[in-house]
């Protein structure tokens, strides 16, 4: 996985990664296509031991709803 330090805006949010890893509720991250959010989302999910749903996978609304129900 690519290093997070190279992602746009890391200087602003990089110091908060420990807080994000410790947050037990769901996290919603958003950004423009190609900005590295898939990398950040996967890193957070791995570090938190949780599931990760990447909108880039393009699930239809029914499939997305089923995924959300399965991963509260």
mmCIF file of C-alpha atoms in Angstrom:
data_model
loop_
_atom_site.group_PDB
_atom_site.id
_atom_site.type_symbol
_atom_site.label_atom_id
_atom_site.label_comp_id
_atom_site.label_asym_id
_atom_site.label_seq_id
_atom_site.Cartn_x
_atom_site.Cartn_y
_atom_site.Cartn_z
ATOM 1 C CA UNK A 1 0.000 0.000 0.000
ATOM 2 C CA UNK A 2 1.281 3.471 -0.848
ATOM 3 C CA UNK A 3 2.582 5.662 1.940
ATOM 4 C CA UNK A 4 0.036 8.080 3.322
ATOM 5 C CA UNK A 5 2.610 10.866 3.578
ATOM 6 C CA UNK A 6 2.425 11.399 -0.181
ATOM 7 C CA UNK A 7 -1.327 11.937 -0.279
ATOM 8 C CA UNK A 8 -2.724 15.439 -0.872
ATOM 9 C CA UNK A 9 -3.393 17.336 2.337
ATOM 10 C CA UNK A 10 -1.406 14.969 4.564
ATOM 11 C CA UNK A 11 0.105 17.972 6.345
ATOM 12 C CA UNK A 12 -3.380 18.951 7.561
ATOM 13 C CA UNK A 13 -4.863 15.582 8.533
ATOM 14 C CA UNK A 14 -1.838 13.326 9.039
ATOM 15 C CA UNK A 15 -1.444 14.283 12.701
ATOM 16 C CA UNK A 16 -5.021 13.069 13.349
ATOM 17 C CA UNK A 17 -4.500 9.479 12.183
ATOM 18 C CA UNK A 18 -4.168 8.116 15.729
ATOM 19 C CA UNK A 19 -7.484 9.740 16.664
ATOM 20 C CA UNK A 20 -9.153 8.286 13.578
ATOM 21 C CA UNK A 21 -7.755 4.828 14.324
ATOM 22 C CA UNK A 22 -9.126 5.043 17.867
ATOM 23 C CA UNK A 23 -12.598 6.155 16.787
ATOM 24 C CA UNK A 24 -14.942 3.180 17.172
ATOM 25 C CA UNK A 25 -17.848 4.487 15.124
ATOM 26 C CA UNK A 26 -18.110 4.506 11.347
ATOM 27 C CA UNK A 27 -15.951 6.922 9.389
ATOM 28 C CA UNK A 28 -17.041 8.593 6.174
ATOM 29 C CA UNK A 29 -14.277 10.083 4.056
ATOM 30 C CA UNK A 30 -14.842 11.941 0.810
ATOM 31 C CA UNK A 31 -12.680 13.441 -1.884
ATOM 32 C CA UNK A 32 -12.195 13.816 -5.599
ATOM 33 C CA UNK A 33 -11.453 10.740 -7.676
ATOM 34 C CA UNK A 34 -7.742 9.982 -7.692
ATOM 35 C CA UNK A 35 -6.901 11.894 -4.505
ATOM 36 C CA UNK A 36 -5.928 8.787 -2.522
ATOM 37 C CA UNK A 37 -9.012 8.193 -0.411
ATOM 38 C CA UNK A 38 -9.122 4.521 -1.348
ATOM 39 C CA UNK A 39 -5.608 4.218 0.060
ATOM 40 C CA UNK A 40 -6.538 6.118 3.220
ATOM 41 C CA UNK A 41 -9.794 4.185 3.682
ATOM 42 C CA UNK A 42 -8.092 0.824 3.293
ATOM 43 C CA UNK A 43 -5.331 1.894 5.715
ATOM 44 C CA UNK A 44 -7.866 3.017 8.321
ATOM 45 C CA UNK A 45 -9.932 -0.168 7.966
ATOM 46 C CA UNK A 46 -6.847 -2.342 8.336
ATOM 47 C CA UNK A 47 -5.627 -0.382 11.362
ATOM 48 C CA UNK A 48 -9.052 -0.482 13.013
ATOM 49 C CA UNK A 49 -9.673 -4.129 12.150
ATOM 50 C CA UNK A 50 -12.891 -3.189 10.383
ATOM 51 C CA UNK A 51 -14.595 -3.403 7.026
ATOM 52 C CA UNK A 52 -14.014 -0.991 4.163
ATOM 53 C CA UNK A 53 -16.467 -0.108 1.401
ATOM 54 C CA UNK A 54 -14.938 1.861 -1.442
ATOM 55 C CA UNK A 55 -17.489 3.837 -3.451
ATOM 56 C CA UNK A 56 -15.196 3.324 -6.426
ATOM 57 C CA UNK A 57 -16.546 -0.237 -6.503
ATOM 58 C CA UNK A 58 -19.788 1.299 -7.760
ATOM 59 C CA UNK A 59 -22.294 -0.803 -5.849
ATOM 60 C CA UNK A 60 -25.899 -0.267 -6.832
ATOM 61 C CA UNK A 61 -28.130 1.143 -4.046
ATOM 62 C CA UNK A 62 -29.545 -2.268 -3.065
ATOM 63 C CA UNK A 63 -26.088 -3.861 -2.823
ATOM 64 C CA UNK A 64 -24.759 -0.887 -0.870
ATOM 65 C CA UNK A 65 -27.682 -1.120 1.557
ATOM 66 C CA UNK A 66 -27.001 -4.831 2.046
ATOM 67 C CA UNK A 67 -23.306 -4.113 2.700
ATOM 68 C CA UNK A 68 -24.180 -1.458 5.285
ATOM 69 C CA UNK A 69 -26.585 -3.845 7.035
ATOM 70 C CA UNK A 70 -23.893 -6.537 7.145
ATOM 71 C CA UNK A 71 -21.252 -4.129 8.521
ATOM 72 C CA UNK A 72 -22.967 -1.957 11.144
#
